[in-house]
Amino acid sequence: MLLLVFFSIFQLLHPTYQQFPRACSTAEALLSKSCCPTWEGDGSICGALSGRGSCQDVSITDLPNGPQFPHSGIDDRERWPLVFYNRTCQCAANYMGFNCGDCKFGYSGANCGQRRERIRRNIFQLTSAEKNKVIAYLNLAKNTISKDYVISTGTYAEMNNGSNPLFAEISVYDLFVWMHYYASRDAFLGGPNNVWTDIDFAHESAAFLPWHRVYLLHWENEIRKLTGDQDFTIPYWDWRDSQECDVCTDDLMGSRNPTIPNMLSPASVFSSWKVVCTRPEVYNSLEILCNGTAEGPILRNPGNHDRNRMPRLPTSAEVEFCLSLTDYETEPMNRFANLSFRNTLEGFANPSDGIATTLQSNMHNSLHVFMNGSMSSVQGSANDPIFLIHHAFVDSIFEQWLRRHNPPKSAYPTANAPIGHNDGYYMVPFMPLYRNGDYFLSSKELGYDYAYMLEPGQRYLQELLSPYLDQARQIWRWLLGAGIIGALVSAIVALSVALACRKKKRRRRSSFGESQPLLSSSEADSTTTYQTNL
């Protein structure tokens, strides 16, 4: 209880940075189409007085999209974020955030001038205390309302073009669930169940990997601000060659309920969680957005899935083949692309030959199918915390590919990718704004690395010594205090013994009146005799 109170205090002190800032959810902001909040550090818009940034027009790429979405002007996510805002904070130097009050990924310090690299580690290499901390942080995020962000519960048209704002509060964890839903939801064409399904701003094309990279980076930032733990990173689950859900234990992501197989064990904290945004059929039939209302418990039944669609979890050999592919993206740049690293890793192509298939789910997709529950629905998959550690490992494979092939920036498509995936397109629904192509680069430039990809010496330090050093850092004040107290106690004991000895010695002298040494020499016979006072 004291731990939760402590974390809650930190949450008040450290604001979050994510989609739809409260300051930009007013009728005034929507009607003016301006999202340029004040930075509290100096009281100026976008921190202009401190040289952090300024309020500027949003520049949108005009390069053509692919043919997958033939409509225009019907969806709020088109040409993001122009439907809502055409002016936002443009940050300078290493500053970032919707009001330029944060630092770019990989930087820290009061003026964001300090480079910092954090390490994401294998979840099985964490100590018990570290595992407990990860679970506690996730649970805190699930039960803490975001102080700075809200979600939209209606389309811009339903908001009467901004004069009637429709937003709702949401927890820090569910904010990210909603973002994943919002980026992948179907487009409303008008009327019940009249939707366009071939649209996804975070999947099935080139932006799949950069989008989720930024998503995880923001997740880590939110947890750090919420808890004050600036060293926190999302652990990864290396699922290569796994025969079962190794992380489905009560000390990690939750084991199976012994009486209800598709639910979590009551011994897991996650068994009490409620999911959001998991009913796309209902939203489509009513033509409404997910509003963050709780929709039941997390569902998971790992291994009891359709074996024809996903016969087994990915192998090391399949990951290696995927890494051997030289082209990041190939035509038609969607789930039908052949010999595409992105499409093979995402799981729409066979990991033995790179040829697109509609019969099976592979690689990344196979983990979602294998979990056979909340994870198996694209829009609501982030409800299950396994989503985070799974995508952290997918991101590490992306990072391996980048380091092995060192692709030029031009390897990322600039035009004709499905809507939302071109190089210059801003990621939906992030505020502040991030272009897809800007995150087609090594994780080292973004301030993080993976333990299993480090040099041998660094890896030894991270995987073997770091847990103990981390524990020492956490308790060093207690150790120092214990040392000081121990030294004082030892000094007092030593002084007491010395005084007692001196007092005893004086008593003995006054009682026996010793006048000659115990060992003396007789001058008469030159012999040595032992004399005592007795």
Short mmCIF file of C-alpha atoms in Angstrom, two decimals:
data_model
loop_
_atom_site.label_atom_id
_atom_site.label_comp_id
_atom_site.label_asym_id
_atom_site.label_seq_id
_atom_site.Cartn_x
_atom_site.Cartn_y
_atom_site.Cartn_z
CA MET A 1 0.00 0.00 0.00
CA LEU A 2 2.80 2.42 0.89
CA LEU A 3 4.48 1.55 -2.42
CA LEU A 4 1.36 2.47 -4.39
CA VAL A 5 0.99 5.74 -2.49
CA PHE A 6 4.64 6.54 -3.19
CA PHE A 7 4.21 5.84 -6.90
CA SER A 8 1.01 7.89 -7.00
CA ILE A 9 2.88 10.91 -5.65
CA PHE A 10 5.44 10.52 -8.41
CA GLN A 11 2.65 10.33 -10.94
CA LEU A 12 1.45 13.75 -9.87
CA LEU A 13 4.93 15.18 -10.21
CA HIS A 14 5.75 13.69 -13.61
CA PRO A 15 3.29 14.42 -16.44
CA THR A 16 2.63 11.97 -19.25
CA TYR A 17 3.18 12.61 -22.92
CA GLN A 18 0.85 10.95 -25.33
CA GLN A 19 -2.27 11.25 -27.49
CA PHE A 20 -4.86 14.10 -27.22
CA PRO A 21 -3.46 16.37 -24.51
CA ARG A 22 -6.15 17.70 -22.19
CA ALA A 23 -5.04 21.21 -23.07
CA CYS A 24 -5.94 20.46 -26.71
CA SER A 25 -9.32 18.80 -26.04
CA THR A 26 -11.27 22.03 -25.58
CA ALA A 27 -13.66 23.60 -28.06
CA GLU A 28 -11.30 26.57 -28.35
CA ALA A 29 -8.37 24.36 -29.36
CA LEU A 30 -10.43 22.28 -31.77
CA LEU A 31 -12.10 25.25 -33.45
CA SER A 32 -8.77 27.02 -33.84
CA LYS A 33 -7.14 23.73 -34.86
CA SER A 34 -4.16 24.60 -32.68
CA CYS A 35 -2.47 22.24 -30.21
CA CYS A 36 0.29 24.41 -28.76
CA PRO A 37 0.09 24.08 -24.95
CA THR A 38 2.10 26.05 -22.43
CA TRP A 39 5.19 24.50 -20.91
CA GLU A 40 4.96 24.93 -17.16
CA GLY A 41 8.73 25.25 -16.87
CA ASP A 42 8.69 28.85 -18.11
CA GLY A 43 4.99 29.58 -18.64
CA SER A 44 5.36 30.09 -22.39
CA ILE A 45 3.72 28.34 -25.34
CA CYS A 46 5.86 25.36 -26.41
CA GLY A 47 8.57 26.56 -23.99
CA ALA A 48 9.49 29.32 -26.44
CA LEU A 49 11.08 31.53 -23.76
CA SER A 50 13.55 28.75 -22.99
CA GLY A 51 14.29 28.03 -26.63
CA ARG A 52 12.54 24.67 -26.52
CA GLY A 53 10.17 25.18 -29.44
CA SER A 54 7.49 27.25 -31.12
CA CYS A 55 3.94 26.90 -32.44
CA GLN A 56 4.07 26.22 -36.17
CA ASP A 57 1.93 24.99 -39.07
CA VAL A 58 1.93 21.23 -39.61
CA SER A 59 3.51 20.20 -42.90
CA ILE A 60 1.92 17.11 -44.45
CA THR A 61 3.37 14.94 -47.23
CA ASP A 62 1.43 15.01 -50.50
CA LEU A 63 3.03 11.89 -51.98
CA PRO A 64 0.43 9.34 -53.13
CA ASN A 65 -0.78 6.41 -51.06
CA GLY A 66 -1.39 2.91 -52.37
CA PRO A 67 -4.75 1.73 -53.77
CA GLN A 68 -5.82 -0.18 -50.64
CA PHE A 69 -7.92 2.75 -49.35
CA PRO A 70 -9.69 4.41 -52.33
CA HIS A 71 -11.63 6.96 -50.24
CA SER A 72 -10.84 10.53 -49.24
CA GLY A 73 -12.17 12.86 -46.58
CA ILE A 74 -14.20 10.25 -44.67
CA ASP A 75 -11.81 9.27 -41.83
CA ASP A 76 -10.35 11.45 -39.06
CA ARG A 77 -6.99 9.71 -39.42
CA GLU A 78 -6.40 10.79 -42.99
CA ARG A 79 -3.50 13.24 -43.31
CA TRP A 80 -2.98 13.01 -39.56
CA PRO A 81 -3.44 15.23 -37.57
CA LEU A 82 -5.01 17.87 -39.87
CA VAL A 83 -8.62 16.93 -39.15
CA PHE A 84 -8.05 17.97 -35.52
CA TYR A 85 -5.05 20.33 -35.58
CA ASN A 86 -3.04 22.16 -38.23
CA ARG A 87 -0.70 23.87 -35.74
CA THR A 88 1.38 22.07 -33.14
CA CYS A 89 4.55 22.61 -31.11
CA GLN A 90 7.66 22.09 -33.21
CA CYS A 91 10.51 21.35 -30.81
CA ALA A 92 14.14 22.40 -31.21
CA ALA A 93 17.43 20.65 -30.39
CA ASN A 94 16.87 17.56 -28.23
CA TYR A 95 13.47 18.64 -26.88
CA MET A 96 10.30 16.66 -27.49
CA GLY A 97 6.70 16.42 -26.33
CA PHE A 98 3.36 18.03 -27.10
CA ASN A 99 4.61 21.20 -25.32
CA CYS A 100 8.36 20.55 -25.83
CA GLY A 101 8.69 19.81 -22.12
CA ASP A 102 10.26 16.39 -22.60
CA CYS A 103 13.55 15.11 -24.05
CA LYS A 104 14.04 13.18 -27.27
CA PHE A 105 14.50 9.44 -26.94
CA GLY A 106 18.02 8.78 -25.72
CA TYR A 107 18.51 12.15 -24.02
CA SER A 108 18.02 13.33 -20.46
CA GLY A 109 18.90 16.18 -18.11
CA ALA A 110 17.38 19.58 -17.41
CA ASN A 111 18.37 20.82 -20.87
CA CYS A 112 18.16 17.43 -22.59
CA GLY A 113 21.87 17.52 -23.33
CA GLN A 114 22.93 14.22 -21.77
CA ARG A 115 23.11 11.09 -23.91
CA ARG A 116 21.77 8.01 -22.16
CA GLU A 117 21.53 4.39 -23.24
CA ARG A 118 19.28 1.95 -21.42
CA ILE A 119 19.25 -1.84 -21.81
CA ARG A 120 16.18 -4.00 -22.37
CA ARG A 121 16.76 -7.39 -20.75
CA ASN A 122 15.39 -10.91 -21.04
CA ILE A 123 12.48 -11.25 -18.62
CA PHE A 124 13.95 -14.53 -17.35
CA GLN A 125 17.20 -12.77 -16.45
CA LEU A 126 15.44 -10.44 -14.01
CA THR A 127 15.71 -11.01 -10.28
CA SER A 128 12.57 -11.72 -8.27
CA ALA A 129 12.57 -8.12 -7.06
CA GLU A 130 12.86 -6.82 -10.63
CA LYS A 131 10.04 -9.06 -11.83
CA ASN A 132 7.84 -7.85 -8.99
CA LYS A 133 8.69 -4.27 -9.89
CA VAL A 134 7.64 -4.73 -13.53
CA ILE A 135 4.31 -6.24 -12.46
CA ALA A 136 3.75 -3.49 -9.88
CA TYR A 137 4.48 -0.77 -12.43
CA LEU A 138 2.05 -2.23 -14.97
CA ASN A 139 -0.65 -2.56 -12.32
CA LEU A 140 -0.07 1.00 -11.17
CA ALA A 141 -0.46 2.23 -14.77
CA LYS A 142 -3.68 0.23 -15.11
CA ASN A 143 -5.14 1.89 -12.01
CA THR A 144 -3.92 5.47 -12.49
CA ILE A 145 -5.94 7.96 -14.54
CA SER A 146 -3.78 9.86 -17.01
CA LYS A 147 -3.42 13.43 -15.76
CA ASP A 148 -2.55 14.96 -19.12
CA TYR A 149 -4.29 12.88 -21.78
CA VAL A 150 -7.79 11.90 -22.79
CA ILE A 151 -9.27 9.77 -25.58
CA SER A 152 -11.78 10.83 -28.19
CA THR A 153 -15.15 9.10 -27.89
CA GLY A 154 -16.62 10.50 -31.08
CA THR A 155 -15.58 11.42 -34.59
CA TYR A 156 -14.78 15.01 -35.50
CA ALA A 157 -18.13 15.24 -37.32
CA GLU A 158 -19.91 14.06 -34.16
CA MET A 159 -18.08 16.81 -32.31
CA ASN A 160 -19.80 19.24 -34.64
CA ASN A 161 -16.43 20.02 -36.17
CA GLY A 162 -14.96 20.86 -32.77
CA SER A 163 -17.66 22.93 -31.08
CA ASN A 164 -18.86 19.91 -29.06
CA PRO A 165 -15.75 18.09 -27.74
CA LEU A 166 -16.24 14.38 -27.04
CA PHE A 167 -13.42 13.08 -24.86
CA ALA A 168 -13.11 10.76 -21.86
CA GLU A 169 -10.59 10.06 -19.13
CA ILE A 170 -8.65 6.82 -19.22
CA SER A 171 -5.89 5.08 -17.27
CA VAL A 172 -2.27 5.29 -18.36
CA TYR A 173 -2.27 1.62 -19.41
CA ASP A 174 -5.63 1.75 -21.20
CA LEU A 175 -4.54 4.89 -23.03
CA PHE A 176 -2.06 2.74 -24.94
CA VAL A 177 -4.66 0.03 -25.51
CA TRP A 178 -6.95 2.67 -26.99
CA MET A 179 -4.16 4.04 -29.20
CA HIS A 180 -3.49 0.59 -30.64
CA TYR A 181 -7.22 0.15 -31.25
CA TYR A 182 -7.60 3.61 -32.83
CA ALA A 183 -4.70 3.08 -35.24
CA SER A 184 -6.05 -0.27 -36.46
CA ARG A 185 -9.85 0.20 -36.37
CA ASP A 186 -12.03 0.02 -39.48
CA ALA A 187 -13.05 3.18 -41.32
CA PHE A 188 -16.70 4.26 -41.06
CA LEU A 189 -18.33 4.86 -44.43
CA GLY A 190 -21.74 5.86 -43.08
CA GLY A 191 -24.47 3.66 -41.61
CA PRO A 192 -24.46 0.50 -39.47
CA ASN A 193 -21.79 -2.03 -40.44
CA ASN A 194 -20.85 0.06 -43.46
CA VAL A 195 -17.09 0.03 -42.91
CA TRP A 196 -13.88 -0.28 -44.87
CA THR A 197 -11.69 -2.99 -43.36
CA ASP A 198 -8.60 -2.72 -45.58
CA ILE A 199 -7.10 0.10 -43.56
CA ASP A 200 -4.59 -0.03 -40.71
CA PHE A 201 -2.14 2.68 -39.75
CA ALA A 202 0.06 0.40 -37.61
CA HIS A 203 0.00 -3.00 -39.35
CA GLU A 204 0.23 -4.77 -42.70
CA SER A 205 2.77 -2.45 -44.29
CA ALA A 206 6.06 -0.63 -43.85
CA ALA A 207 5.18 1.33 -40.70
CA PHE A 208 4.48 -1.81 -38.68
CA LEU A 209 7.97 -1.86 -37.14
CA PRO A 210 8.66 1.89 -36.73
CA TRP A 211 5.16 2.49 -35.32
CA HIS A 212 5.52 -0.18 -32.65
CA ARG A 213 9.05 1.03 -31.90
CA VAL A 214 7.77 4.49 -31.02
CA TYR A 215 4.84 2.91 -29.17
CA LEU A 216 7.18 0.95 -26.87
CA LEU A 217 9.50 3.92 -26.36
CA HIS A 218 6.57 6.03 -25.21
CA TRP A 219 5.38 3.21 -22.99
CA GLU A 220 8.72 3.20 -21.20
CA ASN A 221 8.66 6.99 -20.85
CA GLU A 222 5.19 6.88 -19.35
CA ILE A 223 6.22 4.28 -16.77
CA ARG A 224 9.30 6.31 -15.85
CA LYS A 225 7.26 9.44 -15.34
CA LEU A 226 4.62 7.56 -13.42
CA THR A 227 7.05 5.87 -11.03
CA GLY A 228 10.10 8.12 -11.03
CA ASP A 229 12.23 5.11 -12.01
CA GLN A 230 14.41 6.57 -14.77
CA ASP A 231 16.16 3.23 -15.38
CA PHE A 232 13.02 1.29 -16.27
CA THR A 233 12.90 -0.61 -19.56
CA ILE A 234 10.38 -3.10 -20.92
CA PRO A 235 11.80 -6.65 -20.67
CA TYR A 236 11.54 -8.93 -23.69
CA TRP A 237 10.36 -12.53 -24.06
CA ASP A 238 12.65 -14.54 -26.31
CA TRP A 239 10.07 -17.00 -27.61
CA ARG A 240 12.30 -18.75 -30.15
CA ASP A 241 11.85 -22.53 -29.98
CA SER A 242 9.43 -22.30 -27.05
CA GLN A 243 7.07 -25.25 -26.66
CA GLU A 244 4.63 -23.44 -24.39
CA CYS A 245 3.87 -20.05 -22.85
CA ASP A 246 6.96 -19.82 -20.65
CA VAL A 247 5.90 -16.45 -19.25
CA CYS A 248 2.45 -17.68 -18.24
CA THR A 249 3.29 -18.05 -14.56
CA ASP A 250 1.82 -16.21 -11.61
CA ASP A 251 5.09 -14.41 -10.85
CA LEU A 252 5.12 -13.07 -14.43
CA MET A 253 2.19 -12.67 -16.82
CA GLY A 254 -0.29 -14.97 -15.06
CA SER A 255 -0.91 -18.70 -15.28
CA ARG A 256 -4.05 -20.49 -16.41
CA ASN A 257 -7.11 -20.49 -14.17
CA PRO A 258 -7.40 -24.07 -12.78
CA THR A 259 -11.19 -24.19 -13.26
CA ILE A 260 -11.82 -21.78 -16.17
CA PRO A 261 -9.16 -22.54 -18.83
CA ASN A 262 -9.59 -19.35 -20.87
CA MET A 263 -9.08 -17.03 -17.89
CA LEU A 264 -6.11 -16.18 -15.67
CA SER A 265 -5.24 -17.66 -12.32
CA PRO A 266 -6.71 -15.70 -9.38
CA ALA A 267 -3.17 -15.69 -7.93
CA SER A 268 -2.12 -13.28 -10.70
CA VAL A 269 -2.74 -9.55 -10.31
CA PHE A 270 -3.77 -9.48 -13.98
CA SER A 271 -6.82 -11.67 -13.27
CA SER A 272 -8.59 -8.59 -11.86
CA TRP A 273 -7.90 -6.43 -14.92
CA LYS A 274 -10.74 -5.40 -17.22
CA VAL A 275 -10.18 -5.10 -20.96
CA VAL A 276 -11.26 -2.23 -23.22
CA CYS A 277 -11.75 -1.81 -26.97
CA THR A 278 -12.29 -5.53 -27.72
CA ARG A 279 -15.65 -5.45 -29.53
CA PRO A 280 -15.05 -4.14 -33.07
CA GLU A 281 -18.23 -5.77 -34.37
CA VAL A 282 -20.32 -3.79 -31.87
CA TYR A 283 -18.54 -0.52 -32.69
CA ASN A 284 -19.03 -1.11 -36.41
CA SER A 285 -22.71 -2.01 -36.09
CA LEU A 286 -23.39 1.11 -34.02
CA GLU A 287 -20.84 3.24 -35.91
CA ILE A 288 -19.21 4.37 -32.67
CA LEU A 289 -15.69 4.57 -31.28
CA CYS A 290 -14.45 2.60 -28.32
CA ASN A 291 -14.96 4.87 -25.29
CA GLY A 292 -12.74 3.01 -22.83
CA THR A 293 -15.57 1.27 -20.96
CA ALA A 294 -14.56 -1.99 -19.22
CA GLU A 295 -15.65 -5.05 -21.21
CA GLY A 296 -14.72 -8.04 -19.04
CA PRO A 297 -11.58 -9.89 -17.89
CA ILE A 298 -8.45 -10.69 -19.89
CA LEU A 299 -8.95 -13.89 -21.85
CA ARG A 300 -6.08 -16.25 -22.63
CA ASN A 301 -5.92 -19.95 -23.46
CA PRO A 302 -2.40 -20.52 -24.80
CA GLY A 303 -1.92 -23.56 -27.00
CA ASN A 304 -5.61 -24.33 -27.54
CA HIS A 305 -5.72 -22.52 -30.87
CA ASP A 306 -6.28 -23.57 -34.48
CA ARG A 307 -3.26 -25.76 -35.20
CA ASN A 308 -3.86 -25.59 -38.93
CA ARG A 309 -3.39 -21.83 -38.84
CA MET A 310 -0.44 -21.85 -36.44
CA PRO A 311 1.20 -25.27 -35.91
CA ARG A 312 3.94 -24.08 -33.50
CA LEU A 313 5.79 -21.08 -32.16
CA PRO A 314 8.62 -19.61 -34.30
CA THR A 315 12.00 -21.35 -34.34
CA SER A 316 15.52 -19.93 -34.29
CA ALA A 317 15.96 -21.09 -37.89
CA GLU A 318 12.87 -19.16 -39.00
CA VAL A 319 14.11 -16.02 -37.29
CA GLU A 320 17.48 -16.44 -38.99
CA PHE A 321 15.85 -16.85 -42.42
CA CYS A 322 13.81 -13.74 -41.80
CA LEU A 323 16.99 -11.83 -40.94
CA SER A 324 18.63 -13.03 -44.17
CA LEU A 325 16.10 -11.20 -46.35
CA THR A 326 17.72 -8.13 -47.85
CA ASP A 327 14.66 -6.05 -48.82
CA TYR A 328 12.84 -4.26 -46.03
CA GLU A 329 9.66 -3.86 -48.12
CA THR A 330 8.53 -5.10 -51.53
CA GLU A 331 5.54 -4.45 -53.77
CA PRO A 332 2.62 -4.28 -53.18
CA MET A 333 3.85 -3.24 -49.70
CA ASN A 334 1.02 -4.94 -47.86
CA ARG A 335 0.29 -8.43 -46.48
CA PHE A 336 0.74 -9.92 -49.95
CA ALA A 337 4.38 -8.81 -50.31
CA ASN A 338 6.90 -11.56 -51.15
CA LEU A 339 10.49 -11.69 -49.87
CA SER A 340 9.82 -8.67 -47.66
CA PHE A 341 11.60 -8.65 -44.31
CA ARG A 342 8.77 -6.63 -42.78
CA ASN A 343 6.01 -8.87 -44.12
CA THR A 344 7.85 -12.05 -43.10
CA LEU A 345 8.58 -10.80 -39.59
CA GLU A 346 5.02 -9.53 -39.18
CA GLY A 347 3.83 -13.02 -40.08
CA PHE A 348 1.99 -12.78 -43.39
CA ALA A 349 4.72 -14.65 -45.31
CA ASN A 350 6.16 -18.12 -44.86
CA PRO A 351 9.33 -17.91 -42.69
CA SER A 352 11.00 -20.67 -44.72
CA ASP A 353 10.79 -19.05 -48.16
CA GLY A 354 9.41 -15.50 -47.67
CA ILE A 355 6.37 -16.09 -49.89
CA ALA A 356 3.12 -14.49 -48.74
CA THR A 357 0.44 -16.86 -47.51
CA THR A 358 -3.13 -16.49 -46.33
CA LEU A 359 -3.33 -20.01 -44.92
CA GLN A 360 -1.12 -19.62 -41.86
CA SER A 361 -0.08 -17.05 -39.27
CA ASN A 362 3.67 -16.94 -38.71
CA MET A 363 6.35 -15.11 -36.73
CA HIS A 364 4.85 -12.07 -34.91
CA ASN A 365 1.28 -13.03 -35.82
CA SER A 366 1.72 -16.57 -34.54
CA LEU A 367 2.19 -15.42 -30.93
CA HIS A 368 -1.11 -13.54 -31.06
CA VAL A 369 -2.91 -16.61 -32.43
CA PHE A 370 -1.19 -18.92 -29.93
CA MET A 371 -2.49 -16.92 -26.94
CA ASN A 372 -6.03 -17.65 -28.13
CA GLY A 373 -7.85 -14.85 -26.29
CA SER A 374 -7.56 -11.08 -25.92
CA MET A 375 -4.21 -11.16 -27.77
CA SER A 376 -5.76 -12.75 -30.85
CA SER A 377 -7.84 -9.68 -31.76
CA VAL A 378 -5.71 -7.00 -33.42
CA GLN A 379 -7.57 -3.98 -32.08
CA GLY A 380 -7.70 -5.15 -28.46
CA SER A 381 -4.50 -7.19 -28.26
CA ALA A 382 -2.62 -4.66 -26.12
CA ASN A 383 -4.96 -5.44 -23.19
CA ASP A 384 -2.83 -8.50 -22.41
CA PRO A 385 0.49 -7.43 -20.84
CA ILE A 386 2.19 -10.21 -22.82
CA PHE A 387 1.76 -7.82 -25.76
CA LEU A 388 4.57 -5.60 -24.42
CA ILE A 389 7.21 -8.26 -23.84
CA HIS A 390 6.31 -9.94 -27.14
CA HIS A 391 6.67 -6.74 -29.16
CA ALA A 392 9.91 -5.88 -27.37
CA PHE A 393 11.41 -9.07 -28.81
CA VAL A 394 9.94 -8.38 -32.27
CA ASP A 395 11.61 -4.96 -32.08
CA SER A 396 14.91 -6.65 -31.22
CA ILE A 397 14.68 -8.73 -34.42
CA PHE A 398 14.05 -5.52 -36.35
CA GLU A 399 17.16 -4.09 -34.68
CA GLN A 400 19.23 -7.15 -35.64
CA TRP A 401 18.17 -6.70 -39.26
CA LEU A 402 19.08 -3.00 -39.25
CA ARG A 403 22.56 -3.72 -37.89
CA ARG A 404 23.18 -6.63 -40.22
CA HIS A 405 22.12 -4.87 -43.44
CA ASN A 406 22.70 -1.22 -42.54
CA PRO A 407 20.03 -0.06 -45.03
CA PRO A 408 20.00 3.49 -46.40
CA LYS A 409 17.10 5.76 -45.54
CA SER A 410 15.83 5.26 -49.11
CA ALA A 411 15.07 1.60 -48.29
CA TYR A 412 11.95 2.81 -46.54
CA PRO A 413 9.10 3.58 -49.02
CA THR A 414 8.39 7.26 -49.62
CA ALA A 415 5.24 6.81 -51.73
CA ASN A 416 2.53 4.34 -52.79
CA ALA A 417 2.48 2.41 -49.52
CA PRO A 418 -0.98 1.89 -47.95
CA ILE A 419 -2.39 4.99 -46.27
CA GLY A 420 -0.46 5.90 -43.15
CA HIS A 421 2.73 4.05 -44.08
CA ASN A 422 4.71 6.36 -46.36
CA ASP A 423 8.01 7.74 -45.08
CA GLY A 424 6.67 11.25 -44.42
CA TYR A 425 3.31 10.24 -42.91
CA TYR A 426 2.82 11.12 -39.25
CA MET A 427 2.07 8.12 -37.05
CA VAL A 428 -1.57 7.79 -36.01
CA PRO A 429 -2.60 8.76 -33.34
CA PHE A 430 0.55 10.16 -31.70
CA MET A 431 0.70 13.66 -30.29
CA PRO A 432 3.45 14.91 -30.47
CA LEU A 433 4.03 14.01 -34.10
CA TYR A 434 6.46 11.38 -35.39
CA ARG A 435 7.19 10.55 -39.02
CA ASN A 436 7.48 6.88 -39.94
CA GLY A 437 10.80 7.16 -41.75
CA ASP A 438 12.46 9.03 -38.87
CA TYR A 439 12.38 5.81 -36.82
CA PHE A 440 13.84 3.58 -39.49
CA LEU A 441 17.18 3.68 -37.67
CA SER A 442 19.19 1.82 -35.04
CA SER A 443 17.93 1.67 -31.47
CA LYS A 444 21.31 2.96 -30.31
CA GLU A 445 20.45 6.33 -31.83
CA LEU A 446 17.23 6.25 -29.80
CA GLY A 447 18.98 5.49 -26.54
CA TYR A 448 18.44 1.79 -25.96
CA ASP A 449 19.87 -1.65 -26.71
CA TYR A 450 19.14 -5.32 -26.03
CA ALA A 451 21.12 -7.41 -23.54
CA TYR A 452 21.55 -10.36 -25.88
CA MET A 453 22.94 -8.12 -28.62
CA LEU A 454 25.67 -6.56 -26.48
CA GLU A 455 29.38 -7.39 -26.70
CA PRO A 456 30.32 -10.40 -24.50
CA GLY A 457 31.81 -8.23 -21.75
CA GLN A 458 28.86 -5.85 -21.71
CA ARG A 459 26.44 -8.77 -21.83
CA TYR A 460 28.09 -10.38 -18.81
CA LEU A 461 27.78 -7.12 -16.92
CA GLN A 462 24.12 -6.66 -17.85
CA GLU A 463 22.84 -10.21 -17.43
CA LEU A 464 24.92 -11.38 -14.46
CA LEU A 465 26.21 -8.41 -12.51
CA SER A 466 23.59 -5.76 -13.20
CA PRO A 467 20.81 -7.44 -11.16
CA TYR A 468 23.00 -7.41 -8.08
CA LEU A 469 24.33 -3.92 -8.74
CA ASP A 470 20.78 -2.73 -9.24
CA GLN A 471 19.76 -4.24 -5.92
CA ALA A 472 22.75 -2.59 -4.27
CA ARG A 473 21.78 0.77 -5.81
CA GLN A 474 18.26 0.39 -4.49
CA ILE A 475 19.35 -0.40 -0.93
CA TRP A 476 22.60 1.56 -0.69
CA ARG A 477 21.07 4.05 1.74
CA TRP A 478 20.02 1.19 3.98
CA LEU A 479 23.45 -0.40 3.68
CA LEU A 480 25.15 2.91 4.48
CA GLY A 481 22.85 3.46 7.45
CA ALA A 482 23.42 -0.08 8.67
CA GLY A 483 27.17 0.39 8.31
CA ILE A 484 27.14 3.62 10.29
CA ILE A 485 24.95 2.12 12.99
CA GLY A 486 27.16 -0.98 13.09
CA ALA A 487 30.28 1.15 13.42
CA LEU A 488 28.73 3.15 16.25
CA VAL A 489 27.62 0.00 18.06
CA SER A 490 31.08 -1.53 17.65
CA ALA A 491 32.73 1.64 18.96
CA ILE A 492 30.41 1.74 21.96
CA VAL A 493 31.01 -1.94 22.71
CA ALA A 494 34.79 -1.53 22.38
CA LEU A 495 34.76 1.54 24.62
CA SER A 496 32.61 -0.24 27.18
CA VAL A 497 34.99 -3.23 27.24
CA ALA A 498 38.02 -0.98 27.58
CA LEU A 499 36.47 0.96 30.48
CA ALA A 500 35.40 -2.25 32.17
CA CYS A 501 38.92 -3.67 31.89
CA ARG A 502 40.49 -0.54 33.33
CA LYS A 503 38.00 -0.51 36.21
CA LYS A 504 38.66 -4.18 36.95
CA LYS A 505 42.40 -3.65 36.89
CA ARG A 506 42.18 -0.82 39.43
CA ARG A 507 40.05 -2.98 41.74
CA ARG A 508 42.57 -5.76 41.67
CA ARG A 509 45.44 -3.48 42.55
CA SER A 510 43.63 -1.87 45.49
CA SER A 511 42.45 -5.25 46.86
CA PHE A 512 45.71 -7.28 46.77
CA GLY A 513 48.37 -4.59 47.19
CA GLU A 514 50.78 -6.26 44.77
CA SER A 515 54.38 -4.93 45.54
CA GLN A 516 56.65 -7.19 43.45
CA PRO A 517 56.53 -8.87 40.06
CA LEU A 518 55.12 -12.39 39.70
CA LEU A 519 58.39 -13.54 38.20
CA SER A 520 61.47 -12.48 40.24
CA SER A 521 65.14 -13.37 40.59
CA SER A 522 66.76 -14.40 43.97
CA GLU A 523 70.14 -12.90 44.39
CA ALA A 524 71.01 -15.47 47.03
CA ASP A 525 70.82 -18.61 44.94
CA SER A 526 70.35 -17.14 41.50
CA THR A 527 67.24 -19.35 40.97
CA THR A 528 63.91 -18.34 39.55
CA THR A 529 60.79 -18.82 41.63
CA TYR A 530 57.07 -18.28 40.85
CA GLN A 531 55.38 -16.18 43.49
CA THR A 532 51.69 -15.37 43.67
CA ASN A 533 49.61 -13.11 45.81
CA LEU A 534 47.67 -16.08 47.14
#
